[in-house]
Tab-separated table of C-alpha atoms in Angstrom:
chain	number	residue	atom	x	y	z
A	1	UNK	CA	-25.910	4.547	32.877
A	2	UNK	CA	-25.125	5.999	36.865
A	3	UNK	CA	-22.360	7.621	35.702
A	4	UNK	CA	-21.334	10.236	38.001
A	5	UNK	CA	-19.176	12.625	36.833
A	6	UNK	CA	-15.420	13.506	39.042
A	7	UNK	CA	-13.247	15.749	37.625
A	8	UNK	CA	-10.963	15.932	40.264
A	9	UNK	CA	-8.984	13.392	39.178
A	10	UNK	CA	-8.176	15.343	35.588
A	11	UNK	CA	-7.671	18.629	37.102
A	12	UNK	CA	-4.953	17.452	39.480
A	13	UNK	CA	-3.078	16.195	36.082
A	14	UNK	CA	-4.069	19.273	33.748
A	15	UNK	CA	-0.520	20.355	33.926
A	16	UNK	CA	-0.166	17.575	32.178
A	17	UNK	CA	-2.629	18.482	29.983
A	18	UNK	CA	-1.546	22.008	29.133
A	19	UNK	CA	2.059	21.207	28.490
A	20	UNK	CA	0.884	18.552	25.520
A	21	UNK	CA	-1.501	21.698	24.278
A	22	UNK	CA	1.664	23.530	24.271
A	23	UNK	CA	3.707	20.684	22.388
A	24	UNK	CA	0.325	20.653	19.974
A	25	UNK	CA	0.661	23.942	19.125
A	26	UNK	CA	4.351	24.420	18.870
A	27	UNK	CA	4.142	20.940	16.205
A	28	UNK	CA	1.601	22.903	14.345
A	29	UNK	CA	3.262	26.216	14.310
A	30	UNK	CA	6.500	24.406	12.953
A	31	UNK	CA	4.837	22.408	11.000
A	32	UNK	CA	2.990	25.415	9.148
A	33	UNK	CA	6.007	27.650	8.535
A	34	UNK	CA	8.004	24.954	6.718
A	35	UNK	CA	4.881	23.665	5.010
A	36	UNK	CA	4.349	27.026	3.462
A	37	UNK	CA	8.075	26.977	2.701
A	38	UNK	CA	7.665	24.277	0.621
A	39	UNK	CA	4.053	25.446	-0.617
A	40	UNK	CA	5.409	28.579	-2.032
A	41	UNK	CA	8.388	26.952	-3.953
A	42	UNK	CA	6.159	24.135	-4.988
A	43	UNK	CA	3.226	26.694	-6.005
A	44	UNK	CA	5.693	28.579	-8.689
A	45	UNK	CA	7.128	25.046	-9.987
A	46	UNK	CA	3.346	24.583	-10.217
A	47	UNK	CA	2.725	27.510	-12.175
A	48	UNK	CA	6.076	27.861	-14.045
A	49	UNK	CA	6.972	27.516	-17.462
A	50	UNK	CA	8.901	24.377	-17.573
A	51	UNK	CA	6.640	21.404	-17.780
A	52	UNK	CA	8.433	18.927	-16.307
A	53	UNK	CA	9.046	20.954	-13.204
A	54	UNK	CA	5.309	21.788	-13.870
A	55	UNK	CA	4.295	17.393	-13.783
A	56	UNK	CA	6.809	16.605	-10.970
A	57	UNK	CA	5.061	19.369	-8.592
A	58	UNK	CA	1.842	18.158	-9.623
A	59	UNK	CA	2.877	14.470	-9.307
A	60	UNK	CA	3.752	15.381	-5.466
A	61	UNK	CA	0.879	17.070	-4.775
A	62	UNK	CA	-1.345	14.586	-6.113
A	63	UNK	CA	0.244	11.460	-4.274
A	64	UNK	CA	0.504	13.842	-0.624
A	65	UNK	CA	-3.315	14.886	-1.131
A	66	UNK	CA	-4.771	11.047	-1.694
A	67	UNK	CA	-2.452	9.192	1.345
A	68	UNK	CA	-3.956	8.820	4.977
A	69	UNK	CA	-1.650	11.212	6.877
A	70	UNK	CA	-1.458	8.770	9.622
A	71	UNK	CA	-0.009	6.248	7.019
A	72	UNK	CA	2.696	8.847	6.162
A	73	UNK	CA	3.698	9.161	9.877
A	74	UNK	CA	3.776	5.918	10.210
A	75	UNK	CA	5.829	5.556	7.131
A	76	UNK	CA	8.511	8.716	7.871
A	77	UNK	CA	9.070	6.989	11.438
A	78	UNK	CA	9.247	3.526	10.803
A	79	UNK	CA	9.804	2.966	7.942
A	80	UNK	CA	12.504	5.662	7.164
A	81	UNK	CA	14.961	4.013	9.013
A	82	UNK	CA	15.420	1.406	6.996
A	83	UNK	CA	16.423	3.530	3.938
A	84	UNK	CA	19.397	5.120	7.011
A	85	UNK	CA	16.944	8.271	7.411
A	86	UNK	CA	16.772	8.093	11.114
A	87	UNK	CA	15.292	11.054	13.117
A	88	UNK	CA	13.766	11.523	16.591
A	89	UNK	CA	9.496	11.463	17.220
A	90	UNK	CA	9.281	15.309	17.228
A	91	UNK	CA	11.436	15.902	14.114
A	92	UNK	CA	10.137	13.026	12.218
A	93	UNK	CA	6.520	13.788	12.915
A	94	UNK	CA	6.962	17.912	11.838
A	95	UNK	CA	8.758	17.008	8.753
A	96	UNK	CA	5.950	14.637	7.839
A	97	UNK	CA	3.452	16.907	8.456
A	98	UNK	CA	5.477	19.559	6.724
A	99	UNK	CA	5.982	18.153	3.564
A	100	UNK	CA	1.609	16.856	4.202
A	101	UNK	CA	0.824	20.407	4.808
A	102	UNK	CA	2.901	21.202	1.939
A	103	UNK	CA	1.124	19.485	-0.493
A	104	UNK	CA	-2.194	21.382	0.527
A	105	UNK	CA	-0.808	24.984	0.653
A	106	UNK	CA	0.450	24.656	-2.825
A	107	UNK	CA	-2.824	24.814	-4.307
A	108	UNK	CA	-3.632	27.640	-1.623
A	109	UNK	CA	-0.495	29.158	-3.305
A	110	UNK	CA	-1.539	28.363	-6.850
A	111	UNK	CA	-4.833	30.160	-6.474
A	112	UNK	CA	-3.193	32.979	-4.995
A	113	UNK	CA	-0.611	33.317	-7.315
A	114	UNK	CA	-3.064	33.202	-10.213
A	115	UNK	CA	-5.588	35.247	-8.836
A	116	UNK	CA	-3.136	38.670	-9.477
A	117	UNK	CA	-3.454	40.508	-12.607
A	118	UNK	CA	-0.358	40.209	-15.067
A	119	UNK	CA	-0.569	44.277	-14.810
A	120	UNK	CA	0.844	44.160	-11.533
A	121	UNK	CA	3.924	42.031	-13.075
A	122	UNK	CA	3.809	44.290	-16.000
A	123	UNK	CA	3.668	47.525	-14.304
A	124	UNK	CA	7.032	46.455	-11.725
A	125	UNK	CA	9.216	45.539	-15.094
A	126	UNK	CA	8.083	48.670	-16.565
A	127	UNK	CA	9.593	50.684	-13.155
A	128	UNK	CA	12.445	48.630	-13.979
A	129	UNK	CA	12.418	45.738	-11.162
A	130	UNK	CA	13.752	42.384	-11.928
A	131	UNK	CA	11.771	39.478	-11.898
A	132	UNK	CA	13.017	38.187	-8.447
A	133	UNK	CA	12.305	41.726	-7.126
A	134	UNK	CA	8.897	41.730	-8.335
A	135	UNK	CA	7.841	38.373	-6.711
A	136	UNK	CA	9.503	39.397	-3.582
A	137	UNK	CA	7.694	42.776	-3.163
A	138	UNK	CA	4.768	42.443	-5.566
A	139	UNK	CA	3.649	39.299	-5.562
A	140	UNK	CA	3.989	37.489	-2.622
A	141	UNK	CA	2.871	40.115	-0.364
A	142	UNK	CA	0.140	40.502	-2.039
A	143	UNK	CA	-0.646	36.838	-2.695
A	144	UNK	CA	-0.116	36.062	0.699
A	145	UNK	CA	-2.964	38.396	1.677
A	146	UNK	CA	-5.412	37.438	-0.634
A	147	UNK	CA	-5.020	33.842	0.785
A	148	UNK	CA	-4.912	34.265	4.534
A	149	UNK	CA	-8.305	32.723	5.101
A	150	UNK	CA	-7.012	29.661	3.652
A	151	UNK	CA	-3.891	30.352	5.334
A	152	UNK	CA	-5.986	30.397	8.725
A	153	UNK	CA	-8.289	27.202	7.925
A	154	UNK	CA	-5.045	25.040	7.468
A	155	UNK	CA	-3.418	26.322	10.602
A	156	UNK	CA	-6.334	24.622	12.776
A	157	UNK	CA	-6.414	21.604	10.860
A	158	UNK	CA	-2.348	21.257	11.544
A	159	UNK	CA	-3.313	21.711	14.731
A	160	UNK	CA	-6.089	18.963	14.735
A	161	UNK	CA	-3.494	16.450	12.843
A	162	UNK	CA	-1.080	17.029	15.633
A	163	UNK	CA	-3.254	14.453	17.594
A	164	UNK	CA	-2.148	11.598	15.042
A	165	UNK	CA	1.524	12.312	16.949
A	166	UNK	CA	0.380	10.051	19.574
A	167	UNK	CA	0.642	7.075	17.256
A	168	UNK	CA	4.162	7.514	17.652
A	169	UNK	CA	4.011	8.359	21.255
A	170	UNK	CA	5.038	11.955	21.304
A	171	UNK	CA	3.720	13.511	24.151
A	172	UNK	CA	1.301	16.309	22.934
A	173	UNK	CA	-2.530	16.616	23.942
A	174	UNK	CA	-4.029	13.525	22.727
A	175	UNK	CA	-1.136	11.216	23.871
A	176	UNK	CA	-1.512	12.935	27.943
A	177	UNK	CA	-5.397	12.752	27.250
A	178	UNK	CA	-5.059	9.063	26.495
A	179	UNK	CA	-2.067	8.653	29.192
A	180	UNK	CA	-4.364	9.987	31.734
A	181	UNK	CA	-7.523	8.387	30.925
A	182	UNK	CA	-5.593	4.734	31.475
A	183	UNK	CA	-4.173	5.982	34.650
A	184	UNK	CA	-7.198	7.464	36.739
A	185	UNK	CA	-10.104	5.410	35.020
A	186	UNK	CA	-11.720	9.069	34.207
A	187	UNK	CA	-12.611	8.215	31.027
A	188	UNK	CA	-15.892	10.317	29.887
A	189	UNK	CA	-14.119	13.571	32.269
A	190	UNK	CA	-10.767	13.112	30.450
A	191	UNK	CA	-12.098	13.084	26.754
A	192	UNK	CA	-14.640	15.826	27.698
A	193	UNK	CA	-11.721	18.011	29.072
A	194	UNK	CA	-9.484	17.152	25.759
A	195	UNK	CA	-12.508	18.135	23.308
A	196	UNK	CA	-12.751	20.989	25.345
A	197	UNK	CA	-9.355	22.168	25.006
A	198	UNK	CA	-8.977	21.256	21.373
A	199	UNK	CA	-12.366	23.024	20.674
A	200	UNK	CA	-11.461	26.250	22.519
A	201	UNK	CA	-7.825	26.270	21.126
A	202	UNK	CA	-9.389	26.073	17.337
A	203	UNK	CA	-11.868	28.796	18.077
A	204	UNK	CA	-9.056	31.012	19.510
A	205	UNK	CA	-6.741	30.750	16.357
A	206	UNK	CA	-10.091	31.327	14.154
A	207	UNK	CA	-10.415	34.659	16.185
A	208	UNK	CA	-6.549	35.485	15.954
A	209	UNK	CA	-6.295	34.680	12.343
A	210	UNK	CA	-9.545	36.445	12.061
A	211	UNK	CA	-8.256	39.379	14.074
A	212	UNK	CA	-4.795	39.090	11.713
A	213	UNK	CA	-6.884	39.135	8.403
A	214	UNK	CA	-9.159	42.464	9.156
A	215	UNK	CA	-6.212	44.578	9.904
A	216	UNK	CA	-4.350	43.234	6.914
A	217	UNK	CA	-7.025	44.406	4.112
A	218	UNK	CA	-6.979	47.372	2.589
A	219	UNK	CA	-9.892	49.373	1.565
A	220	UNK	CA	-13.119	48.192	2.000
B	1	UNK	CA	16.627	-7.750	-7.268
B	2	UNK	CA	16.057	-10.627	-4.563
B	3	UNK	CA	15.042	-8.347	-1.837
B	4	UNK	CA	12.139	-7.186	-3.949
B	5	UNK	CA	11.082	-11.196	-5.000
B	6	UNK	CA	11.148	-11.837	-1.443
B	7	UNK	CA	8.388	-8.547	-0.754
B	8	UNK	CA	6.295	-10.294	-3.633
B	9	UNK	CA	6.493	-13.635	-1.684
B	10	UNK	CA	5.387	-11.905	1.625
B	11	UNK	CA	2.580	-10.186	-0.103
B	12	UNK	CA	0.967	-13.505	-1.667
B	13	UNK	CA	1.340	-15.106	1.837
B	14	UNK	CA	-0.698	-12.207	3.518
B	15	UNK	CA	-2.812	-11.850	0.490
B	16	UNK	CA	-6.024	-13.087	2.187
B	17	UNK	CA	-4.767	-10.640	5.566
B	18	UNK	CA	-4.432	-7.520	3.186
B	19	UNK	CA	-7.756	-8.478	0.988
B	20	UNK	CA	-9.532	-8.722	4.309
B	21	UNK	CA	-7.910	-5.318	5.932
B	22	UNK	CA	-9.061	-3.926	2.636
B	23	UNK	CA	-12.850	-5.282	2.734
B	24	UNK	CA	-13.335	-3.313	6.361
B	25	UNK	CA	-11.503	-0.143	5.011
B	26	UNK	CA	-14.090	-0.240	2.308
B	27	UNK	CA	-17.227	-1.248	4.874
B	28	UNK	CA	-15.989	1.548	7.519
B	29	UNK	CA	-15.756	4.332	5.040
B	30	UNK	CA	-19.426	2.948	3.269
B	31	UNK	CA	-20.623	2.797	6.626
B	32	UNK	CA	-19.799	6.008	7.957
B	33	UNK	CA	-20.421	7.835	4.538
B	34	UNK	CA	-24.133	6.779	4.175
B	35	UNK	CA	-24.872	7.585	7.902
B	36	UNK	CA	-22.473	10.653	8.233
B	37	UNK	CA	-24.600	11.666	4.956
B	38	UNK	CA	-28.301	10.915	6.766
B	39	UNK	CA	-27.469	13.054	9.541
B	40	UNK	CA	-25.341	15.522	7.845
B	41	UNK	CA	-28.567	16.438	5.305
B	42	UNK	CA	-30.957	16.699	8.742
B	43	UNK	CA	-27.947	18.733	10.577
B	44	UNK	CA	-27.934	21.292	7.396
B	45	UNK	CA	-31.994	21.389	6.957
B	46	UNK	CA	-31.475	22.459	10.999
B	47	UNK	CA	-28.976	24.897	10.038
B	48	UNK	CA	-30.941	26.689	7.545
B	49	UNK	CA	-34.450	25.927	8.484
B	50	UNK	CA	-34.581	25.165	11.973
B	51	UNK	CA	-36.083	27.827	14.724
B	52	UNK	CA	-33.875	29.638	17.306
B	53	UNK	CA	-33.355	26.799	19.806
B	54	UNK	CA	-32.907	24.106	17.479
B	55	UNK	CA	-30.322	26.180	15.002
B	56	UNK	CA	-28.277	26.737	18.787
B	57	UNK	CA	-27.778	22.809	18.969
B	58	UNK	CA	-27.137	22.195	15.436
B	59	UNK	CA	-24.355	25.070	15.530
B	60	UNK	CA	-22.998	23.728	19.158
B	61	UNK	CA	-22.677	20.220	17.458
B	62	UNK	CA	-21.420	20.985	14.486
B	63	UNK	CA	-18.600	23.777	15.996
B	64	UNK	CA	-17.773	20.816	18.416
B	65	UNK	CA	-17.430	18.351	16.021
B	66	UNK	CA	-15.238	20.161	13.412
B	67	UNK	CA	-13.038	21.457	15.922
B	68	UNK	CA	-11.836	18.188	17.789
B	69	UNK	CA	-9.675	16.484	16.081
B	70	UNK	CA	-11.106	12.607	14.346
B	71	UNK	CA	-8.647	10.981	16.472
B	72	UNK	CA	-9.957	12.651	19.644
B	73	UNK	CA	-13.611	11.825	18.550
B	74	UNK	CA	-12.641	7.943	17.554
B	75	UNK	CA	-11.182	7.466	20.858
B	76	UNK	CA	-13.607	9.082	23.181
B	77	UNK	CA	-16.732	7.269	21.480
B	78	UNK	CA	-15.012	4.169	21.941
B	79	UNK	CA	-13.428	4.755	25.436
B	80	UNK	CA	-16.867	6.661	26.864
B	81	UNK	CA	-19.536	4.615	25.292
B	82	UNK	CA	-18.392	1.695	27.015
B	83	UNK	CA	-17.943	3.515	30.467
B	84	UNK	CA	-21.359	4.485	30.709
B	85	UNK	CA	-22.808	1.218	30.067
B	86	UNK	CA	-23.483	1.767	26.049
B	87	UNK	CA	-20.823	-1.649	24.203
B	88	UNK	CA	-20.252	-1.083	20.995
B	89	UNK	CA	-17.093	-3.248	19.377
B	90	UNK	CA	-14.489	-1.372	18.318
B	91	UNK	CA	-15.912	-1.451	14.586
B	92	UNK	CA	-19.277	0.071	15.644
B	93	UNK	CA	-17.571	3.006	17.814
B	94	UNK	CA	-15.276	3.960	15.017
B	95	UNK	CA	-17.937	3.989	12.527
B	96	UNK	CA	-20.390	6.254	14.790
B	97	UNK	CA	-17.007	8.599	15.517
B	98	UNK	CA	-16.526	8.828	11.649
B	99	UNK	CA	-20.859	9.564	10.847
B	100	UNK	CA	-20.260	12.403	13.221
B	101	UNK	CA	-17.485	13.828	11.735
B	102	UNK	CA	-18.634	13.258	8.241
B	103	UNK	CA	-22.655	14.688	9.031
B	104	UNK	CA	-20.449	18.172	10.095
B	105	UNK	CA	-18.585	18.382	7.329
B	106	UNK	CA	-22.131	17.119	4.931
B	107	UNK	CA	-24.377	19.961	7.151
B	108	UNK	CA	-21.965	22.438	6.262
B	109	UNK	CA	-21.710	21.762	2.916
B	110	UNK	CA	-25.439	21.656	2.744
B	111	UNK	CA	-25.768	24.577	4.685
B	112	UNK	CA	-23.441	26.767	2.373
B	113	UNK	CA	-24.903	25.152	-0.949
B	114	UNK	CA	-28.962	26.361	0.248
B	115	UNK	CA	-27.531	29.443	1.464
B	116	UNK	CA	-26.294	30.051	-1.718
B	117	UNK	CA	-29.554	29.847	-3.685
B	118	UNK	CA	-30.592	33.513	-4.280
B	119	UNK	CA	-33.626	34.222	-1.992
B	120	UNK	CA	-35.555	35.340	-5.425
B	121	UNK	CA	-36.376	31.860	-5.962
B	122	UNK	CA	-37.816	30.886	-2.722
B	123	UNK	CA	-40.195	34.314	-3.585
B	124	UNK	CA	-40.921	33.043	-6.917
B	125	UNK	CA	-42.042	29.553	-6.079
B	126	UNK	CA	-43.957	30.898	-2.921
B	127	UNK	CA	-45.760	33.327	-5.520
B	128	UNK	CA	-46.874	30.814	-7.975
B	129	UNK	CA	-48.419	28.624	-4.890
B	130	UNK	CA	-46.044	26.213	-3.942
B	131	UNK	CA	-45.581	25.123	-0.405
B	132	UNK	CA	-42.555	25.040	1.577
B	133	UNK	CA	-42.022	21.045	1.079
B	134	UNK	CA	-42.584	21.815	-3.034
B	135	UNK	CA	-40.300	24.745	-2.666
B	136	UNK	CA	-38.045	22.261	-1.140
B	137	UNK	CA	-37.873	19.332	-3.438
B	138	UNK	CA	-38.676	20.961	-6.600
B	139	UNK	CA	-36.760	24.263	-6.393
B	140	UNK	CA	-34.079	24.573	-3.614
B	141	UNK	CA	-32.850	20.432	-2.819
B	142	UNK	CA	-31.971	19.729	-7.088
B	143	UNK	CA	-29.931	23.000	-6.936
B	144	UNK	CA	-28.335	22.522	-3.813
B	145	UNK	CA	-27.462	18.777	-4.720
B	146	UNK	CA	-25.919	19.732	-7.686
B	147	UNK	CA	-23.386	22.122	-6.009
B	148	UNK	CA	-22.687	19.918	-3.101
B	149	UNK	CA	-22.109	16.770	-4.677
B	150	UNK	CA	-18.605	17.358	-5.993
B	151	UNK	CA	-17.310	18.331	-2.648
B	152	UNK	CA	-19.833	15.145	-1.096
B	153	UNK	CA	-17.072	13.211	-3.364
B	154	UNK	CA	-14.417	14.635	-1.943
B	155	UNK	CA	-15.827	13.851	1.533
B	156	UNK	CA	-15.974	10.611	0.614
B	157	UNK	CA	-12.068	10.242	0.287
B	158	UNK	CA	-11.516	12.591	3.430
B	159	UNK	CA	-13.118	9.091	4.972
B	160	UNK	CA	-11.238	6.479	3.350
B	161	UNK	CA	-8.396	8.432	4.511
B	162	UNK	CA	-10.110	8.868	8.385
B	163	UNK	CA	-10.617	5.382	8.251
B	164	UNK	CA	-7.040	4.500	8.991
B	165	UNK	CA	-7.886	6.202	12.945
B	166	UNK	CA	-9.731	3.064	13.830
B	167	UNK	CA	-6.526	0.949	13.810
B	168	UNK	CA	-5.640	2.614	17.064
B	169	UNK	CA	-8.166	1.168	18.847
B	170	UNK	CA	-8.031	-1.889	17.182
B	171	UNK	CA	-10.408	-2.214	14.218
B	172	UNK	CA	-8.519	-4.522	11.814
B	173	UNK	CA	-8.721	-2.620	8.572
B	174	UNK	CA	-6.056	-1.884	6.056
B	175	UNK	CA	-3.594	-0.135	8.171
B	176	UNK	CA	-3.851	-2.222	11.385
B	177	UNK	CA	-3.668	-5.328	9.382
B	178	UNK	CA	-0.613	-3.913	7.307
B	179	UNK	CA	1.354	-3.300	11.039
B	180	UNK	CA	0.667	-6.773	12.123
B	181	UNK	CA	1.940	-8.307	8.664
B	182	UNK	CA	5.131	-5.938	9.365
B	183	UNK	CA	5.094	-7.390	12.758
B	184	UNK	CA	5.669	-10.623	11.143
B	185	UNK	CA	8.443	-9.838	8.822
B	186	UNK	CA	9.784	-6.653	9.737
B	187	UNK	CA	9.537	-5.121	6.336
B	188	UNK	CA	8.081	-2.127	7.459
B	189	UNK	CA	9.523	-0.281	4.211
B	190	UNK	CA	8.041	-2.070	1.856
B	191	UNK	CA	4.406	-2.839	3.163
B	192	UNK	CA	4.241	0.761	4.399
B	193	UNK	CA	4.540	1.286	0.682
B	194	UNK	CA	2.425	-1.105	-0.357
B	195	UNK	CA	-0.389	0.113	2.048
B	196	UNK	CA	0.343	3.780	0.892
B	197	UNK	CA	-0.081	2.547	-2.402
B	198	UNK	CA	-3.568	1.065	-2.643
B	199	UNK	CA	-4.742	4.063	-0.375
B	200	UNK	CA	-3.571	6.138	-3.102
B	201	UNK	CA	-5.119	3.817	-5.537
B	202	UNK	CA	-8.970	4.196	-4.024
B	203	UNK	CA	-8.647	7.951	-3.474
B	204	UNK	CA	-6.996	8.357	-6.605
B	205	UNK	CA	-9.873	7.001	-8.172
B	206	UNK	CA	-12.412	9.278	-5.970
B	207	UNK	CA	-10.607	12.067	-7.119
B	208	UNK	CA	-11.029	11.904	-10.731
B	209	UNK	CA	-14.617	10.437	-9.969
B	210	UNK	CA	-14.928	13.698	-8.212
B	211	UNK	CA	-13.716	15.442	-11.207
B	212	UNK	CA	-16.090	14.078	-13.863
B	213	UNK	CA	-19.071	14.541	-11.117
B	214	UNK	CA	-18.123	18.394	-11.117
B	215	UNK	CA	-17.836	18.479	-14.869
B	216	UNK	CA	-21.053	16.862	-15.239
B	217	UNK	CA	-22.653	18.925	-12.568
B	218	UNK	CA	-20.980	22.304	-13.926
B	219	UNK	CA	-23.248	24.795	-15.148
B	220	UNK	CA	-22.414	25.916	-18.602
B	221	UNK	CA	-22.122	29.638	-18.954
């Protein structure tokens, strides 16, 4: 042991530190819209009437859900290329993630979907909305509501998988942690100070989403 | 037609490399399962059960655990450890990285699952004389394994699938050994694939284990 601990050494590069938190959270943010994007589209294929749209949904969520994400990046940045699908770190690593987070918030979606009573559908035909109308203002909304918690709890993990990016060198939080740590020998101070940012950043989108979620219900 | 004769030749001549990458996969996620479980069941029982002080840590553990990311944790046991005088191989630092991140998700699940038990029961064993440790193992732990054990399962592939971190610091398991056999023929493509693949294959094969556990386990109504 006789470890002392310096931070000094971190805190003169936490610039450093802070603009891969930002990268972090802007990969996650990304990452999450287009994920739900493809969660909602994939979450009516799941529960629509044509089977075969029906198998192929379930056919991507199943093979997304059991792969190692870090394989997939891997895969979408090296790989890719080969088949003439060639895009930079950033884009490569949110479209991966994307189409990971995807995969998860299309069950999210499912549940949601199925959790609202047919008398909701029933009741906008009967005021004489079409079908499109009624997912657009019925439905989703509401669906969307009911699954916010969800919603929430896959936002931080996005936000946790952002630290796989540094496979692939892109610079976010991880990447400068690790960057740092080989540069000033600060080891224990630099992965302390990383938790410690990761940690607080989680606990501040729990309270936001948290925050988000209580002034969304209704009743109660 | 050729290209894909000449993948099937490189994967017989790194058939011993990918066998072996896929023995430590298995041994790392084993590993880290059965002592990510251990501590898991004593972080929940602290959860629950534990007085004021001793719930504080548990929480402060488990809160920092689940909300660094396994990458973050793999790296700083293996990077810290050593700096303070503690050498573990690569192998051993990933492995005590992954028990910590499974025993937070396994306390959790423990904690929610003995939470869950309606408080009636606890009354109605205390009433006919039981002590806490009876309550315990005869009342509360059979109900509260029953519920947890299909998400355990589940945990269980979350850890095959964490087990692919150790590769960046070096732990030779399925992935790392895939990227050096690519760094031999450069057919990333394929053996990206191929490594995809028998992932897929193993939690695959949780999954539906998972399945049949929580039809087996279900309660009918």
């Amino acid at each position: 042991m006789g470890y002392t601990l310096n931070f000094s050494a971190v805190w003169r590069n936490f610039d450093q530190l802070l603009a891969g938190l930002l990268l972090s959270l802007e990969l996650a943010f990304v990452a999450l819209l287009i994920g739900a994007g493809i969660g909602l589209v994939v979450a009516f294929a799941l529960t629509g009437r044509n089977a075969w749209i029906r198998r192929l949904a379930a056919l991507y969520v199943t093979v997304i859900r059991n792969l190692p994400i870090l394989v997939l990046i891997l895969f979408a940045y090296f790989a890719l290329p080969q088949m003439g699908v060639r895009l930079d770190k950033i884009s490569s690593f949110i479209v991966t993630l994307a189409i990971y987070s995807g995969a998860y918030l299309a069950e999210v979606f499912r549940a949601g979907l199925l959790s609202i009573p047919v008398g909701l559908k029933e009741a906008g035909l009967a005021i004489g909305l079409t079908p499109g109308q009624i997912r657009r203002s019925i439905i989703i909304p509401l669906m969307l509501r009911n699954v916010l918690p969800s919603l929430s709890s896959t936002l931080i993990s996005l936000f946790k998988d952002t630290s796989l990016a540094a496979a692939i060198a892109v610079p976010e939080l991880t990447f400068e942690a690790r960057k740092i740590n080989v540069e000033t020998f600060r080891v224990v101070e630099t992965w302390l100070v990383a938790s410690g940012l990761y940690v607080a950043t989680c606990s501040i989108l729990a309270a936001l989403m948290r925050a988000i979620e209580r002034r969304l219900t209704i009743g109660r | 037609m050729h290209e894909f004769s000449a993948f099937l030749d490189q994967v017989w001549l790194a058939r011993f490399v990918i066998l072996k990458g896929l023995g430590l996969t298995v041994s790392i996620s084993f590993a880290s399962i059965a002592a990510g479980s251990i501590l898991g069941v004593v972080l929940g029982l602290t959860l629950v059960y534990g007085n004021r002080f001793a719930r504080l840590i548990a929480r402060g553990y488990t809160d920092f655990v689940r909300g660094t990311p396994v990458l973050v944790l793999v790296l700083a046991s293996y990077y810290i450890l050593s700096t303070v005088g503690i050498n573990l191989d690569p192998f051993e630092a990933g492995v005590l990285a992954l028990s910590v991140f499974c025993s937070s998700h396994v306390g959790e699940i423990l904690r929610g699952a003995l939470q869950s038990i309606h408080k009636g029961q606890t009354e109605a064993a205390k009433a006919i004389g039981l002590t806490f440790s009876q309550t315990f193992a005869y009342v509360l732990w059979p109900q509260a394994l029953r519920q947890m054990l299909p998400t355990w399962v589940n945990t269980a592939a979350e850890m095959v699938k964490a087990s692919t971190l150790l590769s960046v610091i070096g732990v030779a398991e399925l992935l790392l050994r895939t990227q050096q056999i690519i760094s031999r023929n450069f057919m990333s493509l394929e053996f990206y694939f191929f490594a995809g693949f028998l992932y897929f294959v193993i939690n695959y094969g949780i999954e539906r284990f998972g399945k049949y556990v929580e039809r087996k386990t279900a309660i009918s109504s």
